[in-house]
Coordinates of C-alpha atoms and ligand atoms in Angstrom, one line a residue:
M301 CA -0.1 0.1 0.1
N302 CA 2.7 2.6 1.0
T303 CA 4.5 1.9 -2.3
L304 CA 1.4 2.6 -4.2
V305 CA 0.7 6.0 -2.4
V306 CA 4.1 7.0 -3.0
L307 CA 4.2 6.2 -6.5
Q308 CA 0.6 8.2 -7.1
I309 CA 2.0 11.3 -5.7
H310 CA 3.7 11.8 -8.8
T311 CA 1.1 10.7 -11.2
L312 CA -2.1 12.0 -9.5
N313 CA -3.0 13.6 -12.8
S314 CA -6.2 12.1 -13.8
D315 CA -5.2 12.1 -17.5
L316 CA -2.1 10.0 -16.9
L317 CA -4.1 7.1 -14.6
N318 CA -5.6 4.1 -15.7
P319 CA -9.3 4.6 -15.0
M320 CA -9.7 1.2 -13.8
Y321 CA -7.4 2.2 -10.5
Q322 CA -8.8 5.4 -10.2
A323 CA -11.2 5.0 -7.2
R324 CA -8.3 2.9 -5.5
T325 CA -5.8 5.7 -6.1
Q326 CA -7.9 8.3 -4.8
K327 CA -8.9 6.5 -1.5
A328 CA -5.1 5.5 -0.9
A329 CA -4.1 9.3 -1.6
V330 CA -6.5 10.6 0.8
E331 CA -5.2 8.6 3.7
F332 CA -1.9 9.2 2.6
F333 CA -2.5 13.3 2.5
W334 CA -4.7 13.4 5.4
T335 CA -3.0 11.3 7.9
A336 CA 0.6 11.4 7.2
D337 CA 0.7 14.9 6.6
Q338 CA -0.9 16.0 9.9
A339 CA -0.3 13.4 12.6
V340 CA 2.5 11.3 11.6
S341 CA 3.9 10.8 15.3
N342 CA 0.5 9.6 16.3
L343 CA 0.2 7.3 13.3
L344 CA 3.5 5.7 14.0
K345 CA 2.4 5.1 17.5
G346 CA -0.6 3.5 16.3
Q347 CA -3.0 5.8 18.3
L348 CA -4.9 7.5 15.3
D349 CA -7.8 5.4 15.2
Y350 CA -11.0 7.0 13.4
G351 CA -13.2 4.3 13.8
S352 CA -13.2 3.7 17.5
S353 CA -11.7 6.5 19.5
I354 CA -11.9 10.1 20.3
L355 CA -9.6 12.3 18.3
P356 CA -7.2 14.6 20.5
E357 CA -8.2 18.3 20.3
G358 CA -4.8 19.2 18.8
D359 CA -5.6 16.8 15.9
L360 CA -8.9 18.3 15.7
S361 CA -7.8 21.9 15.4
C362 CA -5.1 21.0 13.0
W363 CA -7.7 19.0 10.8
E364 CA -10.1 22.2 11.0
S365 CA -7.5 24.6 9.7
N366 CA -6.2 22.4 6.9
I367 CA -10.0 21.8 5.7
L368 CA -10.7 25.6 5.9
W369 CA -7.5 26.5 4.2
S370 CA -8.3 24.0 1.4
L371 CA -11.7 25.4 1.0
K372 CA -10.6 29.2 0.7
Q373 CA -8.4 28.1 -2.0
Y374 CA -11.4 27.9 -4.2
Q375 CA -12.1 31.8 -3.6
N376 CA -10.2 31.7 -6.9
I377 CA -13.0 31.3 -9.3
E378 CA -10.7 29.8 -12.2
K379 CA -9.7 26.8 -9.7
P380 CA -11.5 23.5 -10.9
L381 CA -13.7 22.2 -8.2
V382 CA -12.3 19.1 -7.3
L383 CA -13.2 18.0 -3.6
W384 CA -13.1 14.3 -3.4
D385 CA -10.0 14.6 -0.9
I386 CA -12.0 17.3 1.5
L387 CA -15.1 15.3 1.2
A388 CA -13.2 11.9 2.1
A389 CA -11.7 13.5 5.2
L390 CA -15.2 15.2 6.2
L391 CA -17.1 12.1 5.9
A392 CA -14.7 9.9 7.9
L393 CA -14.7 12.7 10.5
K394 CA -18.3 13.0 10.6
Q395 CA -18.6 9.4 11.7
T396 CA -16.2 9.9 14.6
A397 CA -16.9 13.7 15.5
P398 CA -20.3 14.9 14.1
G399 CA -20.4 18.0 16.0
F400 CA -17.0 18.7 15.1
V401 CA -17.7 18.8 11.5
E402 CA -21.0 20.9 11.9
Q403 CA -18.9 23.4 13.8
L404 CA -16.2 23.4 11.1
L405 CA -19.3 24.1 8.5
L406 CA -20.7 27.0 10.4
N407 CA -17.1 28.6 10.8
W408 CA -16.5 28.1 7.2
L409 CA -20.2 29.6 6.3
S410 CA -19.5 32.5 8.9
S411 CA -16.3 33.4 7.1
W412 CA -18.4 34.5 4.3
C413 CA -20.7 37.0 6.3
L414 CA -18.4 39.6 7.8
D415 CA -21.3 41.3 9.5
L416 CA -22.2 38.4 11.3
P417 CA -21.5 38.5 15.2
S418 CA -19.8 35.6 16.6
G419 CA -21.7 32.9 18.6
F420 CA -24.6 32.7 16.2
T421 CA -26.5 29.4 16.3
L422 CA -26.8 26.8 13.2
E423 CA -30.5 28.2 12.3
N424 CA -29.3 31.9 12.4
I425 CA -26.2 31.3 10.2
L426 CA -27.7 29.0 7.5
F427 CA -30.8 31.7 7.2
H428 CA -28.1 34.6 6.9
V429 CA -26.3 32.7 4.2
Q430 CA -29.8 32.2 2.5
S431 CA -30.8 35.6 2.5
S432 CA -27.2 36.7 1.2
L433 CA -27.2 34.4 -1.8
P434 CA -27.5 36.9 -4.3
K435 CA -24.1 38.4 -3.5
I436 CA -22.4 35.3 -3.2
N437 CA -20.2 34.2 -6.1
N438 CA -20.8 31.1 -8.1
H439 CA -17.8 29.0 -7.0
Q440 CA -19.0 29.7 -3.2
I441 CA -22.6 28.5 -3.9
H442 CA -21.4 25.6 -6.0
L443 CA -19.1 24.4 -3.0
L444 CA -22.1 24.8 -0.8
N445 CA -24.2 22.8 -3.1
I446 CA -21.6 19.9 -3.3
I447 CA -21.2 19.7 0.5
C448 CA -25.0 19.7 1.2
R449 CA -25.3 16.9 -1.2
R450 CA -22.0 15.0 -0.6
L451 CA -21.6 15.5 3.1
I452 CA -24.9 16.9 4.7
F453 CA -27.2 14.2 2.5
S454 CA -24.6 11.6 1.8
E455 CA -26.5 8.9 3.2
L456 CA -30.0 10.0 1.7
K457 CA -29.2 10.2 -1.9
I458 CA -31.3 13.0 -2.9
E459 CA -32.1 13.6 -6.4
V460 CA -33.6 16.9 -6.2
P461 CA -34.4 18.6 -3.0
K462 CA -38.3 19.4 -2.3
S463 CA -39.5 22.3 -0.3
G464 CA -41.5 21.3 2.8
E465 CA -40.0 17.5 2.8
P466 CA -39.8 16.5 6.4
Y467 CA -36.7 15.1 7.7
N468 CA -36.4 13.4 10.9
E469 CA -33.9 16.1 12.2
D470 CA -34.7 19.7 12.4
K471 CA -31.0 20.4 11.3
L472 CA -31.4 18.3 8.2
N473 CA -34.8 20.4 7.0
L474 CA -32.6 23.8 7.8
W475 CA -29.9 22.5 5.4
N476 CA -32.5 21.3 2.9
E477 CA -34.2 24.6 2.5
L478 CA -30.8 26.2 2.0
L479 CA -29.9 23.7 -0.8
I480 CA -33.3 24.5 -2.4
H481 CA -32.5 28.2 -2.2
S482 CA -28.8 27.9 -3.5
E483 CA -29.8 25.6 -6.2
K484 CA -32.7 28.0 -7.3
E485 CA -30.0 31.1 -7.2
M486 CA -28.0 29.0 -9.8
R487 CA -31.1 28.5 -11.7
V488 CA -31.9 32.1 -11.8
R489 CA -28.2 33.2 -12.9
L490 CA -28.6 30.5 -15.8
V491 CA -31.8 32.2 -16.8
C492 CA -30.3 35.5 -16.4
F493 CA -27.4 34.8 -18.5
S494 CA -29.1 32.9 -21.3
L495 CA -32.1 35.5 -21.7
G496 CA -29.5 38.6 -21.5
A497 CA -27.6 36.6 -24.2
A498 CA -30.6 36.3 -26.2
L499 CA -31.2 40.3 -25.9
F500 CA -27.8 41.2 -26.9
L501 CA -27.9 38.8 -29.9
A502 CA -31.2 40.4 -30.9
S503 CA -29.6 43.8 -30.7
R504 CA -26.8 43.0 -32.9
V505 CA -28.4 40.5 -35.2
S506 CA -25.8 41.2 -38.5
E507 CA -22.9 40.9 -36.0
A508 CA -24.4 37.7 -34.6
S509 CA -25.1 35.9 -37.9
A510 CA -21.5 37.2 -39.3
S511 CA -19.7 35.7 -36.3
N512 CA -19.3 32.0 -36.3
R513 CA -21.9 31.7 -33.2
K514 CA -19.9 29.5 -30.9
W515 CA -22.7 29.4 -28.3
L516 CA -26.3 30.3 -28.7
P517 CA -28.8 30.4 -25.8
V518 CA -31.4 27.4 -25.9
G519 CA -34.6 26.9 -24.2
V520 CA -35.6 30.3 -24.0
A521 CA -39.3 29.7 -24.4
Q522 CA -39.0 27.1 -21.5
M523 CA -37.3 29.5 -19.3
E524 CA -39.9 32.0 -19.7
R525 CA -42.5 29.2 -18.9
W526 CA -40.5 28.4 -15.9
V527 CA -40.5 32.3 -14.6
T528 CA -44.3 32.5 -15.4
I529 CA -44.9 29.3 -13.3
N530 CA -42.9 30.7 -10.2
K531 CA -43.6 34.1 -10.5
E532 CA -44.4 34.4 -6.9
L533 CA -41.0 33.1 -6.1
I534 CA -38.9 35.1 -8.5
E535 CA -37.3 38.3 -8.0
D536 CA -38.4 41.3 -9.8
R537 CA -35.1 41.7 -12.0
L538 CA -36.0 38.5 -13.7
L539 CA -39.6 39.3 -14.5
L540 CA -38.4 42.5 -15.9
L541 CA -35.8 40.7 -18.1
V542 CA -38.6 38.1 -19.4
L543 CA -40.7 41.2 -20.4
R544 CA -37.9 42.5 -22.4
V545 CA -37.6 39.3 -24.2
G546 CA -41.1 39.1 -24.8
E547 CA -41.2 42.4 -26.2
L548 CA -38.9 40.8 -29.4
G549 CA -41.9 38.8 -30.5
E550 CA -40.7 37.2 -33.9
R551 CA -37.2 38.5 -34.0
I552 CA -36.1 36.2 -31.1
K553 CA -36.2 33.4 -33.8
N554 CA -33.4 35.1 -35.6
V555 CA -31.1 34.5 -32.9
C556 CA -31.9 31.4 -31.3
D557 CA -33.9 28.3 -31.0
N558 CA -37.2 29.2 -29.3
Q559 CA -39.3 26.0 -29.8
V560 CA -42.2 26.3 -27.4
K561 CA -43.9 22.8 -28.2
E562 CA -42.0 19.7 -27.4
S563 CA -43.1 16.1 -28.0
C564 CA -41.9 12.8 -26.5
G565 CA -39.3 11.0 -28.5
L566 CA -40.7 7.5 -27.5
C567 CA -44.2 8.1 -28.8
S568 CA -44.6 11.5 -30.1
A569 CA -47.1 13.0 -27.7
S570 CA -47.1 16.4 -26.6
V571 CA -45.1 17.2 -23.5
P572 CA -46.1 20.5 -21.5
F573 CA -43.6 22.1 -19.5
E574 CA -44.3 21.5 -16.0
S575 CA -40.9 21.4 -13.9
P576 CA -37.5 22.4 -15.2
E577 CA -35.9 18.9 -13.9
T578 CA -38.5 16.3 -15.6
A579 CA -41.5 16.0 -17.7
V580 CA -44.5 13.5 -18.5
C581 CA -45.9 13.1 -21.9
K582 CA -49.4 13.1 -22.6
A583 CA -49.4 9.4 -24.2
T584 CA -53.2 8.8 -25.3
K585 CA -55.0 5.5 -24.4
S586 CA -54.1 2.4 -26.3
A587 CA -56.5 -0.3 -27.3
N588 CA -56.6 -1.7 -24.1
H589 CA -57.1 1.5 -22.5
S590 CA -54.1 1.5 -20.6
V591 CA -52.0 4.7 -20.6
K592 CA -48.3 4.6 -20.9
S593 CA -46.8 8.0 -20.3
H594 CA -43.3 8.5 -20.4
K595 CA -41.3 10.0 -18.0
L596 CA -38.6 12.2 -19.6
Q597 CA -35.5 14.1 -18.3
R598 CA -35.1 17.9 -19.0
C599 CA -31.7 19.5 -19.7
A600 CA -30.1 21.1 -16.5
V601 CA -28.9 24.0 -18.7
S602 CA -31.8 24.8 -21.3
M603 CA -34.9 23.1 -19.7
K604 CA -35.4 21.5 -22.8
L605 CA -36.4 17.8 -23.2
C606 CA -33.2 15.7 -23.7
S607 CA -33.0 13.8 -26.8
I608 CA -33.3 9.9 -26.4
T609 CA -30.7 9.2 -29.2
N610 CA -27.8 11.7 -28.0
V611 CA -26.2 10.8 -24.6
P612 CA -26.5 13.7 -22.7
W613 CA -23.8 14.6 -19.9
F614 CA -24.5 13.8 -16.4
C615 CA -23.4 15.1 -12.9
T616 CA -22.3 12.7 -10.3
C617 CA -23.2 15.0 -7.6
C618 CA -26.6 16.3 -8.5
Q619 CA -27.5 13.5 -10.6
R620 CA -29.0 16.0 -13.3
W621 CA -28.5 15.6 -17.1
A622 CA -27.3 18.4 -19.7
A623 CA -27.6 18.1 -23.2
R624 CA -26.1 21.7 -23.6
L625 CA -23.3 23.4 -22.1
M626 CA -22.8 26.7 -21.0
P627 CA -20.0 29.2 -21.8
N628 CA -17.0 29.7 -19.3
A629 CA -18.3 33.3 -18.7
F630 CA -21.3 32.1 -16.8
F631 CA -19.1 30.3 -14.2
T632 CA -16.5 33.3 -13.9
K633 CA -18.2 36.4 -14.8
Y634 CA -21.2 36.5 -12.2
N635 CA -21.2 40.2 -10.9
P636 CA -23.8 40.7 -8.1
S637 CA -23.7 44.5 -8.4
V638 CA -24.9 44.6 -11.9
D639 CA -28.9 44.2 -12.7
F640 CA -29.1 40.8 -14.2
G641 CA -25.7 39.3 -12.5
Y642 CA -23.9 39.6 -16.0
V643 CA -22.7 42.3 -18.3
I644 CA -23.3 40.9 -21.8
E645 CA -21.7 43.2 -24.3
S646 CA -19.5 41.2 -26.1
F647 CA -19.4 38.0 -28.4
T648 CA -16.3 36.9 -26.8
L649 CA -18.3 36.0 -23.6
F650 CA -19.9 33.0 -25.3
D651 CA -16.2 31.3 -26.3
H652 CA -15.1 28.2 -24.9
S653 CA -18.0 26.2 -23.1
K654 CA -16.6 23.7 -20.9
P655 CA -18.7 20.5 -19.5
L656 CA -19.5 21.6 -16.3
C657 CA -22.5 21.4 -14.1
P658 CA -24.3 24.8 -13.6
F659 CA -25.7 23.7 -10.3
C660 CA -22.4 22.1 -8.5
G661 CA -19.4 23.7 -11.1
I662 CA -18.1 20.1 -11.2
Q663 CA -16.9 18.4 -14.4
L664 CA -19.9 16.5 -16.2
Q665 CA -19.5 12.9 -17.5
R666 CA -20.8 10.9 -20.1
H667 CA -22.9 8.5 -18.2
A668 CA -21.3 5.1 -18.6
P669 CA -22.0 1.6 -17.2
N670 CA -20.8 1.2 -13.5
F671 CA -18.1 -1.2 -14.2
L672 CA -16.2 1.3 -15.9
L673 CA -14.7 3.7 -13.2
A674 CA -14.5 7.3 -13.9
V675 CA -12.9 10.3 -12.5
N676 CA -15.2 11.7 -9.9
P677 CA -14.4 15.1 -8.8
V678 CA -16.7 14.8 -5.6
Ligands
ZN1338 ZN1 -44.3 9.3 -24.6
ZN1339 ZN1 -24.6 19.0 -10.3

């Protein structure tokens, strides 16, 4: 085992690794980094036993400062989100010292809110973060979403959080509400970027058609529908944006795909828009009067139905599918001090799309059978 770990320190680049050994290599490297780096002397004496004993206070404070330092590195919005090592450490600590992990997370979240007095309770801090979400950058919201799904709700395997879904513990309800709001905030930003891009392209139709159109907003009609359904919950800024896009009328068709009606890829029945996550087709009754409606997935980026012939991208964290990708600017150029969160005044904003999940910020994957081990950033 030791030889394997030392060898992999030099070849941890995922591109160089044989996928068959990926999971084992990551596990071994986590043990090496998080134990050997921090408590060599204890390890040599055989005193560090995460499964059965309480960790000494000195070790815990060392873990806390190292984990908080690692999380802080992600303030750099260009740094790719690869958190498997931090999550492995936190999950192991959660088994032995859950109170310590909770306090660590509260200290981390409190560091975002400079105006928060010390000594606040979990409820106060989570509510404060929830009400400050529009001011928080994408990378931090992505970190929060990953930590909620992979650490707080790691045993529950939730696919999509539901408002008001009761958990046994009050604390889980608080985290669930925060996750719902932070993912909604990312969806609002996604819609703002796409609708803002449609307005910009409509104002520069001749240039837009002359440029090589690396990226175009898709699903504008579905996004407008989502805003209409959620009118009560959506901020005025987004309602205003939808109004302005509506004023474009037929001109929107010159700059992007704006198909309103959708049909089922399996039976051709119509598919109404009811949710941005999934859809059910309106299949008609067959000869024996049984109705076989099909449940379909919507693209996490465009809210349109995923094609049944093209394999979409998949997020291993939030379990969403994506047939389209967002340009890099969506992830890096969010600015809370401007009206719609993005200043879209240049075609260069649409360059370079990367396969990243808009909700978690991690690398998306092509869905593959379980026996093919793949690189997993979380
Ligand atoms: Zn169908
Ligand atoms: Zn995701």
